[in-house]
Short mmCIF file of C-alpha atoms in Angstrom, two decimals:
data_model
loop_
_atom_site.label_atom_id
_atom_site.label_comp_id
_atom_site.label_asym_id
_atom_site.label_seq_id
_atom_site.Cartn_x
_atom_site.Cartn_y
_atom_site.Cartn_z
CA MET H 172 -43.63 -50.33 -138.81
CA ASP H 173 -45.50 -52.93 -140.86
CA LEU H 174 -47.09 -56.29 -140.03
CA SER H 175 -43.96 -58.09 -141.16
CA PHE H 176 -41.87 -56.11 -138.68
CA ASN H 177 -44.23 -56.95 -135.86
CA LYS H 178 -44.17 -60.70 -136.77
CA ASN H 179 -40.40 -60.71 -136.88
CA GLU H 180 -40.24 -58.92 -133.55
CA ASP H 181 -42.51 -61.43 -131.84
CA HIS H 182 -40.54 -64.35 -133.26
CA ASN H 183 -37.08 -63.02 -132.30
CA LYS H 184 -38.18 -61.90 -128.82
CA LEU H 185 -39.49 -65.47 -128.25
CA LEU H 186 -36.05 -66.81 -129.30
CA VAL H 187 -34.38 -64.57 -126.72
CA SER H 188 -36.97 -65.49 -124.10
CA ASP H 189 -36.14 -69.21 -124.85
CA LEU H 190 -32.43 -68.38 -124.59
CA ARG H 191 -32.93 -66.96 -121.04
CA LYS H 192 -34.91 -70.06 -119.98
CA LYS H 193 -32.24 -72.34 -121.26
CA LEU H 194 -29.58 -70.29 -119.43
CA SER H 195 -31.40 -70.44 -116.21
CA ILE H 196 -31.43 -74.20 -116.38
CA VAL H 197 -27.74 -74.39 -117.28
CA LYS H 198 -26.88 -72.12 -114.32
CA LEU H 199 -28.21 -74.80 -111.93
CA GLY H 200 -25.24 -77.00 -112.89
CA GLY H 201 -25.87 -80.44 -111.40
CA GLY H 202 -29.25 -79.36 -109.95
CA GLN H 203 -30.61 -77.84 -106.78
CA LYS H 204 -29.85 -80.96 -104.72
CA GLY H 205 -26.22 -80.82 -105.74
CA ILE H 206 -26.09 -77.12 -104.88
CA ASP H 207 -27.64 -77.81 -101.42
CA LYS H 208 -25.06 -80.56 -100.72
CA HIS H 209 -22.28 -78.21 -101.72
CA HIS H 210 -23.55 -75.50 -99.41
CA ALA H 211 -23.90 -78.04 -96.56
CA LYS H 212 -20.04 -78.60 -96.80
CA GLY H 213 -19.49 -74.88 -96.23
CA LYS H 214 -18.62 -74.29 -99.92
CA MET H 215 -19.79 -71.69 -102.43
CA THR H 216 -20.80 -72.92 -105.95
CA ALA H 217 -18.62 -72.18 -108.96
CA ARG H 218 -20.96 -69.35 -110.04
CA GLU H 219 -21.19 -67.88 -106.54
CA ARG H 220 -17.37 -67.91 -106.34
CA ILE H 221 -17.00 -66.06 -109.57
CA GLU H 222 -19.74 -63.56 -108.69
CA TYR H 223 -17.99 -62.79 -105.39
CA LEU H 224 -14.60 -62.45 -107.08
CA LEU H 225 -15.56 -60.17 -109.96
CA ASP H 226 -16.14 -56.41 -109.51
CA GLU H 227 -19.89 -55.87 -108.80
CA LYS H 228 -20.66 -52.90 -111.02
CA LYS H 229 -18.51 -53.95 -114.02
CA PRO H 230 -19.72 -56.00 -117.03
CA SER H 231 -18.82 -59.63 -117.49
CA ILE H 232 -19.25 -62.18 -120.31
CA GLU H 233 -19.55 -65.96 -120.01
CA ILE H 234 -17.64 -68.26 -122.36
CA GLY H 235 -19.28 -71.62 -123.30
CA ALA H 236 -22.40 -71.58 -121.10
CA PHE H 237 -24.02 -74.17 -123.40
CA ALA H 238 -20.90 -76.36 -123.78
CA GLY H 239 -21.97 -79.98 -123.41
CA ASP H 240 -25.63 -79.16 -123.91
CA GLY H 241 -27.37 -82.43 -124.90
CA MET H 242 -24.21 -84.44 -124.77
CA TYR H 243 -23.23 -87.40 -122.72
CA GLU H 244 -26.93 -88.13 -121.77
CA GLU H 245 -26.02 -91.79 -121.19
CA HIS H 246 -23.64 -90.59 -118.45
CA GLY H 247 -26.14 -88.19 -116.83
CA GLY H 248 -25.20 -85.19 -118.87
CA CYS H 249 -22.57 -82.46 -118.30
CA PRO H 250 -24.16 -79.00 -117.98
CA SER H 251 -21.94 -76.18 -119.06
CA ALA H 252 -19.17 -78.81 -119.43
CA GLY H 253 -18.83 -78.91 -115.64
CA VAL H 254 -16.90 -75.69 -115.62
CA VAL H 255 -17.79 -71.99 -115.56
CA ILE H 256 -15.70 -69.47 -117.43
CA LYS H 257 -16.17 -65.75 -117.39
CA ILE H 258 -14.22 -62.67 -118.47
CA GLY H 259 -14.64 -59.84 -116.08
CA TYR H 260 -12.88 -57.38 -113.82
CA VAL H 261 -11.05 -58.10 -110.57
CA ARG H 262 -10.12 -54.80 -108.75
CA GLY H 263 -10.47 -53.06 -112.09
CA LYS H 264 -8.20 -55.42 -114.01
CA GLU H 265 -9.73 -57.47 -116.81
CA CYS H 266 -9.17 -61.22 -116.09
CA ILE H 267 -10.50 -64.58 -117.22
CA VAL H 268 -11.78 -66.86 -114.46
CA VAL H 269 -12.14 -70.67 -114.72
CA ALA H 270 -14.16 -72.41 -111.91
CA ASN H 271 -14.84 -76.13 -111.76
CA ASP H 272 -18.51 -76.94 -110.96
CA ALA H 273 -18.35 -79.72 -108.42
CA THR H 274 -22.20 -80.15 -108.60
CA VAL H 275 -21.61 -81.79 -111.95
CA LYS H 276 -20.08 -85.20 -111.44
CA ALA H 277 -17.83 -83.83 -108.60
CA GLY H 278 -16.18 -81.49 -111.21
CA ALA H 279 -14.88 -84.41 -113.28
CA TRP H 280 -13.46 -83.66 -116.70
CA PHE H 281 -15.43 -84.85 -119.67
CA PRO H 282 -13.96 -84.49 -123.22
CA ILE H 283 -15.84 -81.19 -123.70
CA THR H 284 -14.57 -80.02 -120.26
CA GLY H 285 -10.96 -80.29 -121.56
CA LYS H 286 -11.93 -78.46 -124.81
CA LYS H 287 -13.59 -75.66 -122.80
CA ASN H 288 -10.62 -75.25 -120.41
CA LEU H 289 -8.30 -75.10 -123.42
CA ARG H 290 -10.47 -72.41 -124.91
CA ALA H 291 -10.03 -70.34 -121.71
CA GLN H 292 -6.32 -70.71 -121.88
CA GLU H 293 -6.30 -69.89 -125.56
CA ILE H 294 -8.11 -66.62 -124.78
CA ALA H 295 -5.65 -65.84 -121.96
CA MET H 296 -2.65 -66.45 -124.25
CA GLU H 297 -3.96 -64.51 -127.25
CA ASN H 298 -4.79 -61.52 -125.18
CA ARG H 299 -2.19 -61.80 -122.38
CA LEU H 300 -5.01 -61.81 -119.83
CA PRO H 301 -4.39 -62.86 -116.20
CA ILE H 302 -6.13 -66.17 -115.62
CA ILE H 303 -7.54 -67.32 -112.27
CA TYR H 304 -8.41 -71.04 -111.64
CA LEU H 305 -10.88 -71.90 -108.92
CA VAL H 306 -10.19 -75.63 -108.60
CA ASP H 307 -12.74 -78.17 -107.30
CA SER H 308 -12.47 -81.26 -109.36
CA ALA H 309 -12.33 -85.08 -109.06
CA GLY H 310 -10.10 -85.22 -112.17
CA VAL H 311 -10.66 -87.14 -115.40
CA TYR H 312 -14.09 -88.76 -115.83
CA LEU H 313 -12.82 -92.33 -115.93
CA PRO H 314 -15.46 -93.98 -118.10
CA MET H 315 -14.39 -91.61 -120.94
CA GLN H 316 -10.62 -91.45 -120.17
CA ASP H 317 -9.74 -92.51 -123.73
CA GLU H 318 -11.38 -89.36 -125.08
CA ILE H 319 -9.77 -86.91 -122.61
CA PHE H 320 -6.45 -88.23 -121.57
CA PRO H 321 -3.86 -89.05 -124.31
CA ASP H 322 -4.22 -86.81 -127.37
CA LYS H 323 -2.63 -83.48 -128.19
CA GLU H 324 -5.77 -81.34 -127.39
CA HIS H 325 -6.62 -83.38 -124.27
CA PHE H 326 -6.05 -83.13 -120.52
CA GLY H 327 -2.25 -82.83 -120.64
CA ARG H 328 -2.38 -79.84 -122.91
CA ILE H 329 -3.70 -77.83 -119.93
CA PHE H 330 -0.40 -78.28 -118.05
CA ARG H 331 1.63 -77.61 -121.15
CA ASN H 332 -0.25 -74.31 -121.50
CA ASN H 333 0.45 -73.57 -117.83
CA ALA H 334 4.14 -73.71 -118.64
CA VAL H 335 3.90 -71.74 -121.87
CA MET H 336 1.85 -68.91 -120.22
CA SER H 337 4.33 -68.76 -117.43
CA SER H 338 7.17 -68.24 -119.90
CA MET H 339 4.99 -65.48 -121.65
CA GLY H 340 4.69 -63.65 -118.40
CA ILE H 341 0.94 -64.17 -118.13
CA THR H 342 -0.23 -64.10 -114.53
CA GLN H 343 -1.83 -67.40 -113.32
CA ILE H 344 -3.36 -67.64 -109.84
CA ALA H 345 -5.09 -70.86 -108.58
CA ALA H 346 -7.17 -71.43 -105.50
CA VAL H 347 -7.78 -75.09 -104.45
CA MET H 348 -11.26 -74.93 -102.99
CA GLY H 349 -12.16 -78.67 -103.04
CA SER H 350 -10.63 -81.81 -104.58
CA CYS H 351 -7.53 -81.58 -106.76
CA VAL H 352 -6.33 -85.01 -107.62
CA ALA H 353 -4.01 -86.98 -109.81
CA GLY H 354 -2.77 -85.15 -112.96
CA GLY H 355 -5.10 -82.22 -112.10
CA ALA H 356 -2.84 -81.48 -109.08
CA TYR H 357 -0.35 -80.03 -111.46
CA LEU H 358 -2.53 -77.19 -112.63
CA PRO H 359 -2.48 -75.09 -109.42
CA ILE H 360 1.14 -75.81 -108.68
CA MET H 361 2.19 -74.79 -112.17
CA SER H 362 0.45 -71.41 -111.58
CA ASP H 363 2.36 -68.42 -110.26
CA GLU H 364 0.65 -68.46 -106.88
CA ALA H 365 -1.52 -71.13 -105.26
CA LEU H 366 -3.93 -70.88 -102.40
CA ILE H 367 -5.77 -73.62 -100.55
CA VAL H 368 -8.94 -73.60 -98.38
CA ASP H 369 -8.51 -75.20 -94.97
CA LYS H 370 -10.53 -78.40 -94.35
CA THR H 371 -12.20 -78.34 -97.83
CA GLY H 372 -9.22 -78.12 -100.19
CA SER H 373 -6.94 -81.04 -100.87
CA ILE H 374 -4.17 -81.79 -103.30
CA PHE H 375 -2.56 -85.18 -104.01
CA LEU H 376 -1.52 -87.37 -106.83
CA ALA H 377 -3.40 -90.28 -105.26
CA GLY H 378 -6.06 -90.24 -102.60
CA SER H 379 -6.00 -92.24 -99.38
CA TYR H 380 -7.83 -95.31 -100.93
CA LEU H 381 -5.41 -95.46 -103.83
CA VAL H 382 -2.36 -95.03 -101.53
CA LYS H 383 -3.68 -97.93 -99.42
CA ALA H 384 -4.15 -100.13 -102.48
CA ALA H 385 -0.80 -99.23 -104.02
CA ILE H 386 1.63 -99.17 -101.12
CA GLY H 387 -0.42 -100.34 -98.10
CA GLU H 388 -0.14 -97.05 -96.27
CA SER H 389 -3.18 -96.03 -94.12
CA ILE H 390 -3.68 -92.21 -94.04
CA ASP H 391 -6.59 -89.85 -94.20
CA ASN H 392 -6.92 -87.31 -97.05
CA GLU H 393 -6.53 -84.23 -94.82
CA THR H 394 -3.14 -85.48 -93.46
CA LEU H 395 -2.17 -86.69 -96.90
CA GLY H 396 -2.81 -83.45 -98.83
CA GLY H 397 -4.81 -80.87 -96.83
CA ALA H 398 -4.15 -77.21 -96.38
CA THR H 399 -1.94 -77.57 -93.32
CA THR H 400 0.16 -80.23 -94.95
CA HIS H 401 0.82 -78.19 -98.07
CA CYS H 402 1.24 -74.77 -96.45
CA GLU H 403 3.44 -75.92 -93.54
CA ILE H 404 5.11 -79.23 -94.53
CA SER H 405 5.36 -79.72 -98.26
CA GLY H 406 5.38 -76.01 -99.20
CA VAL H 407 3.36 -76.86 -102.28
CA THR H 408 0.85 -74.01 -101.72
CA ASP H 409 1.55 -70.37 -100.86
CA TYR H 410 -1.45 -69.25 -98.82
CA LYS H 411 -3.95 -70.92 -96.48
CA ALA H 412 -7.49 -69.55 -96.46
CA LYS H 413 -10.05 -70.21 -93.80
CA ASP H 414 -12.97 -70.47 -96.23
CA ASP H 415 -13.97 -69.72 -99.79
CA LYS H 416 -14.52 -66.01 -99.29
CA ASP H 417 -11.20 -65.64 -97.57
CA ALA H 418 -9.45 -67.33 -100.55
CA LEU H 419 -11.31 -65.10 -103.03
CA ASP H 420 -10.40 -61.90 -100.98
CA LYS H 421 -6.71 -63.03 -101.09
CA ILE H 422 -6.98 -63.32 -104.94
CA LYS H 423 -8.42 -59.88 -105.15
CA ASN H 424 -5.51 -58.47 -103.18
CA ILE H 425 -2.96 -60.28 -105.37
CA VAL H 426 -4.57 -59.03 -108.57
CA SER H 427 -4.78 -55.43 -107.22
CA LYS H 428 -1.00 -55.28 -107.06
CA ILE H 429 -0.26 -56.53 -110.63
CA GLY H 430 1.52 -53.91 -112.75
CA ASP H 431 0.23 -52.28 -115.94
CA PHE H 432 0.55 -54.05 -119.25
CA ASP H 433 2.07 -53.13 -122.55
CA LYS H 434 -0.88 -51.97 -124.76
CA ALA H 435 -1.49 -52.83 -128.41
CA GLY H 436 -2.70 -49.23 -128.90
CA PHE H 437 -6.10 -49.65 -130.45
CA ASN H 438 -7.91 -46.36 -130.84
CA ARG H 439 -10.64 -45.45 -128.34
CA VAL H 440 -12.65 -42.30 -127.62
CA LYS H 441 -15.68 -41.59 -125.43
CA SER H 442 -18.42 -44.07 -126.08
CA LEU H 443 -21.75 -43.02 -127.60
CA LYS H 444 -24.99 -45.04 -127.71
CA PRO H 445 -26.45 -45.86 -131.17
CA LYS H 446 -28.95 -43.19 -132.32
CA GLU H 447 -31.23 -45.88 -133.66
CA ASN H 448 -33.16 -48.04 -131.25
CA GLN H 449 -31.35 -51.37 -130.62
CA ASP H 450 -34.68 -53.08 -129.95
CA ASP H 451 -35.53 -52.60 -133.60
CA ILE H 452 -33.17 -55.45 -134.40
CA PHE H 453 -35.89 -57.91 -133.39
CA GLY H 454 -38.21 -56.55 -136.08
CA ILE H 455 -35.56 -56.32 -138.80
CA ILE H 456 -34.25 -59.89 -138.60
CA PRO H 457 -36.69 -62.08 -140.57
CA LYS H 458 -38.40 -65.17 -139.15
CA THR H 459 -36.97 -67.37 -141.81
CA ARG H 460 -33.38 -67.55 -143.07
CA THR H 461 -34.40 -67.19 -146.66
CA GLU H 462 -35.96 -63.74 -146.40
CA GLN H 463 -34.11 -60.56 -147.35
CA TYR H 464 -33.35 -57.59 -145.16
CA ASP H 465 -30.92 -54.63 -145.07
CA MET H 466 -27.86 -55.37 -142.95
CA LEU H 467 -27.04 -51.65 -142.92
CA GLU H 468 -30.03 -51.18 -140.56
CA ILE H 469 -28.54 -53.79 -138.15
CA ILE H 470 -25.10 -52.04 -138.21
CA LYS H 471 -26.76 -48.67 -137.38
CA ARG H 472 -28.11 -50.30 -134.22
CA LEU H 473 -24.78 -51.65 -133.09
CA VAL H 474 -22.32 -48.82 -133.62
CA ASP H 475 -21.81 -45.61 -131.76
CA ASP H 476 -24.00 -42.72 -132.83
CA SER H 477 -25.29 -45.06 -135.64
CA ASP H 478 -22.42 -43.69 -137.58
CA PHE H 479 -21.03 -46.09 -140.27
CA GLU H 480 -18.52 -44.75 -142.86
CA GLN H 481 -18.74 -47.18 -145.85
CA TYR H 482 -15.68 -48.17 -147.85
CA LYS H 483 -16.32 -48.78 -151.58
CA GLU H 484 -20.03 -48.29 -151.02
CA GLY H 485 -20.93 -48.57 -154.68
CA TYR H 486 -18.79 -51.64 -155.38
CA GLY H 487 -19.19 -55.28 -154.39
CA LYS H 488 -22.51 -54.57 -152.73
CA THR H 489 -23.21 -58.02 -151.29
CA ILE H 490 -20.59 -57.28 -148.60
CA LEU H 491 -20.71 -54.08 -146.60
CA THR H 492 -17.34 -52.76 -145.46
CA GLY H 493 -16.60 -49.65 -143.40
CA TYR H 494 -15.37 -47.92 -140.31
CA ALA H 495 -17.28 -47.27 -137.08
CA ARG H 496 -16.88 -47.23 -133.30
CA ILE H 497 -18.32 -49.69 -130.78
CA ASP H 498 -18.28 -48.44 -127.14
CA GLY H 499 -15.68 -45.95 -128.26
CA TRP H 500 -13.35 -48.48 -129.87
CA ALA H 501 -12.52 -47.94 -133.55
CA VAL H 502 -13.50 -50.97 -135.63
CA GLY H 503 -13.62 -52.08 -139.26
CA ILE H 504 -16.80 -53.95 -140.07
CA VAL H 505 -17.18 -56.71 -142.73
CA ALA H 506 -20.87 -57.69 -143.05
CA ASN H 507 -22.98 -59.69 -145.45
CA GLN H 508 -25.60 -57.54 -147.16
CA ARG H 509 -28.84 -59.57 -147.15
CA LYS H 510 -30.92 -57.69 -149.57
CA MET H 511 -30.90 -57.97 -153.43
CA VAL H 512 -28.53 -55.41 -154.99
CA LYS H 513 -27.47 -54.33 -158.43
CA ASN H 514 -23.89 -54.69 -159.53
CA LYS H 515 -21.95 -52.22 -161.75
CA LYS H 516 -23.44 -53.91 -164.85
CA GLY H 517 -26.98 -53.45 -163.58
CA GLU H 518 -27.34 -57.19 -162.87
CA MET H 519 -29.15 -58.28 -159.79
CA GLN H 520 -27.14 -60.10 -157.07
CA PHE H 521 -28.56 -62.22 -154.33
CA GLY H 522 -28.15 -60.95 -150.78
CA GLY H 523 -26.02 -63.11 -148.48
CA VAL H 524 -23.99 -64.46 -151.42
CA ILE H 525 -20.33 -63.57 -151.90
CA TYR H 526 -19.55 -62.55 -155.50
CA SER H 527 -16.07 -61.90 -157.01
CA ASP H 528 -16.39 -58.14 -156.66
CA SER H 529 -17.52 -58.26 -152.95
CA ALA H 530 -14.67 -60.78 -152.16
CA ASP H 531 -12.21 -58.38 -153.78
CA LYS H 532 -13.54 -55.39 -151.81
CA ALA H 533 -13.44 -57.30 -148.50
CA THR H 534 -9.84 -58.37 -149.17
CA ARG H 535 -8.78 -54.80 -149.74
CA PHE H 536 -10.66 -53.53 -146.68
CA ILE H 537 -9.13 -56.23 -144.37
CA ALA H 538 -5.66 -55.23 -145.60
CA ASN H 539 -6.47 -51.58 -144.85
CA CYS H 540 -7.57 -52.38 -141.27
CA ASN H 541 -4.35 -54.33 -140.69
CA GLN H 542 -2.33 -51.38 -142.03
CA LYS H 543 -4.10 -48.98 -139.71
CA LYS H 544 -4.17 -51.30 -136.67
CA ILE H 545 -7.97 -51.36 -136.50
CA PRO H 546 -9.72 -54.49 -135.01
CA LEU H 547 -12.15 -56.27 -137.38
CA VAL H 548 -15.76 -57.20 -136.76
CA PHE H 549 -17.43 -59.77 -138.98
CA LEU H 550 -21.20 -59.85 -139.05
CA GLN H 551 -22.19 -63.16 -140.68
CA ASP H 552 -25.32 -63.90 -142.64
CA VAL H 553 -23.87 -65.81 -145.53
CA THR H 554 -25.06 -68.59 -147.76
CA GLY H 555 -21.73 -69.03 -149.47
CA PHE H 556 -19.98 -68.00 -152.68
CA MET H 557 -21.79 -67.61 -155.96
CA VAL H 558 -21.79 -70.70 -158.15
CA GLY H 559 -22.43 -71.33 -161.87
CA SER H 560 -20.49 -70.88 -165.11
CA HIS H 561 -20.58 -67.09 -165.06
CA SER H 562 -18.96 -66.97 -161.63
CA GLU H 563 -16.53 -69.79 -162.39
CA HIS H 564 -15.31 -68.14 -165.59
CA GLY H 565 -15.02 -64.89 -163.73
CA GLY H 566 -12.61 -66.37 -161.22
CA ILE H 567 -14.77 -66.71 -158.10
CA ILE H 568 -12.41 -69.36 -156.67
CA LYS H 569 -9.42 -67.02 -157.04
CA ASP H 570 -11.20 -64.07 -155.50
CA GLY H 571 -12.62 -66.18 -152.74
CA ALA H 572 -9.18 -67.57 -151.98
CA LYS H 573 -7.79 -63.99 -151.75
CA MET H 574 -10.40 -63.09 -149.17
CA VAL H 575 -9.83 -66.26 -147.16
CA ASN H 576 -6.10 -65.55 -147.29
CA ALA H 577 -6.58 -62.04 -145.98
CA VAL H 578 -8.79 -63.25 -143.12
CA ALA H 579 -6.30 -66.08 -142.24
CA ASN H 580 -3.28 -63.80 -142.20
CA SER H 581 -4.85 -60.79 -140.46
CA VAL H 582 -2.89 -59.77 -137.43
CA VAL H 583 -5.39 -57.36 -135.85
CA PRO H 584 -7.90 -58.99 -133.48
CA LYS H 585 -11.02 -60.34 -135.16
CA PHE H 586 -14.48 -60.73 -133.66
CA THR H 587 -17.26 -62.67 -135.30
CA VAL H 588 -21.00 -62.39 -134.74
CA VAL H 589 -23.18 -65.04 -136.47
CA ILE H 590 -26.48 -63.20 -137.04
CA GLY H 591 -28.21 -65.53 -139.49
CA ASN H 592 -26.83 -68.09 -142.00
CA SER H 593 -23.29 -69.33 -141.73
CA TYR H 594 -23.00 -71.80 -144.56
CA GLY H 595 -20.15 -73.50 -146.32
CA ALA H 596 -17.09 -71.67 -147.40
CA GLY H 597 -18.87 -68.43 -146.53
CA ASN H 598 -18.34 -69.37 -142.89
CA TYR H 599 -14.60 -69.46 -143.54
CA ALA H 600 -14.34 -66.28 -145.55
CA MET H 601 -16.32 -64.40 -142.90
CA CYS H 602 -13.99 -65.52 -140.11
CA GLY H 603 -15.57 -68.68 -138.73
CA LYS H 604 -14.03 -70.47 -135.77
CA ALA H 605 -11.20 -72.00 -137.84
CA TYR H 606 -9.92 -68.48 -138.56
CA ASP H 607 -9.09 -67.56 -134.97
CA PRO H 608 -11.57 -64.89 -134.01
CA ARG H 609 -10.71 -63.63 -130.57
CA LEU H 610 -14.36 -64.18 -129.68
CA ILE H 611 -17.16 -65.72 -131.82
CA VAL H 612 -20.81 -65.49 -130.74
CA ALA H 613 -24.21 -66.31 -132.29
CA TRP H 614 -27.54 -64.65 -132.08
CA PRO H 615 -30.53 -66.99 -131.41
CA SER H 616 -31.42 -66.50 -135.11
CA ALA H 617 -28.15 -68.13 -136.27
CA GLU H 618 -27.65 -71.38 -138.23
CA LEU H 619 -24.25 -72.95 -138.85
CA ALA H 620 -23.80 -75.75 -141.42
CA VAL H 621 -22.31 -76.68 -144.80
CA MET H 622 -25.68 -75.63 -146.33
CA SER H 623 -29.30 -74.98 -145.31
CA GLY H 624 -31.40 -77.85 -143.90
CA ASN H 625 -33.67 -77.70 -146.86
CA SER H 626 -30.83 -77.93 -149.39
CA ALA H 627 -28.92 -80.66 -147.43
CA ALA H 628 -32.04 -82.75 -146.95
CA LYS H 629 -32.70 -82.72 -150.73
CA VAL H 630 -29.13 -83.76 -151.48
CA LEU H 631 -29.10 -86.46 -148.87
CA LEU H 632 -32.54 -87.71 -150.04
CA GLN H 633 -31.25 -88.05 -153.61
CA ILE H 634 -28.33 -90.09 -152.45
CA GLU H 635 -30.53 -92.29 -150.24
CA THR H 636 -33.20 -92.97 -152.86
CA ALA H 637 -30.50 -93.69 -155.50
CA SER H 638 -28.92 -96.27 -153.15
CA MET H 639 -32.34 -97.85 -152.52
CA LYS H 640 -33.04 -98.06 -156.21
CA LYS H 641 -29.69 -99.75 -156.92
CA GLN H 642 -30.80 -102.41 -154.39
CA GLY H 643 -33.94 -102.86 -156.37
CA LYS H 644 -36.15 -101.15 -153.76
CA GLU H 645 -39.03 -98.97 -155.03
CA ILE H 646 -39.94 -95.96 -152.91
CA SER H 647 -43.35 -94.33 -152.95
CA GLU H 648 -44.00 -90.59 -152.81
CA GLU H 649 -45.30 -90.96 -149.27
CA GLU H 650 -42.19 -92.91 -148.16
CA GLU H 651 -39.94 -90.44 -149.87
CA LYS H 652 -41.65 -87.53 -147.99
CA LYS H 653 -41.26 -89.34 -144.66
CA LEU H 654 -37.52 -89.94 -145.38
CA TYR H 655 -37.09 -86.31 -146.40
CA ASP H 656 -38.70 -85.15 -143.17
CA LYS H 657 -36.59 -87.43 -141.06
CA ILE H 658 -33.43 -86.33 -142.76
CA LYS H 659 -34.37 -82.65 -142.53
CA ALA H 660 -35.24 -82.95 -138.78
CA ARG H 661 -31.82 -84.45 -138.03
CA TYR H 662 -30.05 -81.80 -140.04
CA ASP H 663 -32.06 -78.93 -138.62
CA HIS H 664 -31.06 -80.12 -135.14
CA GLN H 665 -27.38 -79.90 -136.11
CA ILE H 666 -27.64 -76.40 -137.69
CA SER H 667 -29.14 -74.96 -134.47
CA PRO H 668 -26.98 -72.36 -132.67
CA TYR H 669 -27.35 -74.50 -129.52
CA TYR H 670 -25.79 -77.52 -131.27
CA ALA H 671 -22.87 -75.22 -132.28
CA ALA H 672 -22.55 -73.80 -128.80
CA ALA H 673 -22.64 -77.30 -127.25
CA HIS H 674 -19.58 -78.24 -129.28
CA LEU H 675 -17.87 -74.93 -128.67
CA TRP H 676 -17.94 -73.90 -132.33
CA THR H 677 -19.12 -70.58 -130.89
CA ASP H 678 -18.26 -68.97 -127.51
CA ALA H 679 -21.85 -68.12 -126.63
CA ILE H 680 -25.42 -67.49 -127.76
CA ILE H 681 -26.25 -63.95 -126.86
CA ASP H 682 -29.09 -61.44 -126.79
CA PRO H 683 -28.35 -59.16 -129.82
CA ARG H 684 -28.49 -56.22 -127.40
CA ASP H 685 -25.38 -57.58 -125.64
CA THR H 686 -23.27 -57.52 -128.82
CA ARG H 687 -21.68 -54.21 -128.05
CA THR H 688 -20.55 -55.42 -124.57
CA TRP H 689 -18.95 -58.56 -126.04
CA ILE H 690 -17.02 -56.75 -128.75
CA SER H 691 -15.89 -53.93 -126.37
CA MET H 692 -14.68 -56.30 -123.66
CA GLY H 693 -12.99 -58.38 -126.42
CA ILE H 694 -11.12 -55.43 -127.81
CA GLU H 695 -10.13 -54.26 -124.31
CA ALA H 696 -8.81 -57.81 -123.70
CA ALA H 697 -6.92 -57.73 -127.07
CA ASN H 698 -5.38 -54.38 -126.18
CA HIS H 699 -3.28 -56.36 -123.59
CA ALA H 700 -1.37 -58.02 -126.37
CA PRO H 701 0.75 -55.85 -128.68
CA ILE H 702 0.84 -57.04 -132.31
CA GLU H 703 4.19 -58.82 -132.76
CA LYS H 704 4.29 -59.57 -136.49
CA PRO H 705 3.61 -57.59 -139.68
CA PHE H 706 0.65 -58.24 -141.89
CA ASN H 707 1.70 -60.39 -144.87
CA LEU H 708 -0.69 -61.93 -147.35
CA GLY H 709 1.96 -64.37 -148.57
CA ILE H 710 1.67 -65.57 -152.16
CA ILE H 711 -1.74 -65.10 -153.73
CA GLN H 712 -2.99 -64.91 -157.30
CA VAL H 713 -3.87 -61.31 -158.18
#
């Protein structure tokens, strides 16, 4: 191991340490005072509820922990979008759990809250996973109602999805463990089975104050929509629970009796750990995004027995393709090679760039995986497609379009890991969020943008200075540098993996050593949903 390895290792381990610190803050939700108030009411927090519900010795993964990070500061912030979502196991059955965090603005829905809930339902529908809602919410956050209420991907889409999932036979269970008001009251009642906690749970379209204002009726909330009312008078809910733990125990019992599912039939054998040390990843990934490294060394530390069978090893070398296993599951890997390589003509090709031959290779490999029913794993560290007259004359647009077409039309489940750069059209070709990966995660070393911060700042600076000169303004070298630094700082903030995670462009930022768990649980979830349509590339130029 050389000095460069040690410097990389120190840098990347600090990034993971920073990740853990940020997660520890996020997990406090609305803060310790809010948690203490919650406990004083005899209630568990959202995270405590999920922890109690999920099987203790089984793995779990959290979706969107950083959703809302740095957003809505003028409204006091919205940590983790005010809702906690995890995929885990309940009595041995893989489920997705959605729990409102009432320590954050009483569990009110911000725009990002709606987006995060819809992501949970999307995962449930794609994978036919049972979904469990732990409801404790004051409903739409009224100061921002225009951004959460009326549009297609807003609040109402949640209930539309409830109905669609029911028709698909996807199990939905809801426990009302706090407030459940207005339009939000439909969510638990559109689920297959609904529970309510006595004295703390309540369901009504309008609370007592609004009832008084609207029709002049005086009534308390418990009589209006408490557990006794809905379990014994209205028949709206199916089970009454004495407290949070009782409600969660009832859910465990319901889930334990769900029948088996039709499997997609993805290939799995006994899991083997990688032969190579996973911790070496920290020394291999460079400190800066412009440095070269061998992606093959990363793959060897992610796959079972470090065994990677390359497809077309000597052709299209800026993309690595091949077969492997992750936690026993058979996978096809498409990864950007980040070191300089020679093509068939002996010409040097830049690592991280997609050339015509590598796009052609990837297209063929993706088709092969669809033919064989093998899930795809994309490892992104891509700066984009090759530019210039040589590439344009060679048909890079056509070859790139074929690759994008194959990714878009792929019917096997896809999983994306953003390791480093994720720039421009390279993001699309390597299965970015727009191309429906079942799960997409980023390492702390990731950057997502149209181009690098340095390149973007130079382009934006040229535009800005040209505009100023048109107005007759002269700009000194010192002023130009200040303007460049200002533009680059703003752009660098936006290419951060935390910015992407805050906006749910990725499902999580993860420790690289957790990658195998995410992919394994993702494929296990995908195995719940048999492939229902054939692979068809449609019409493409060949």
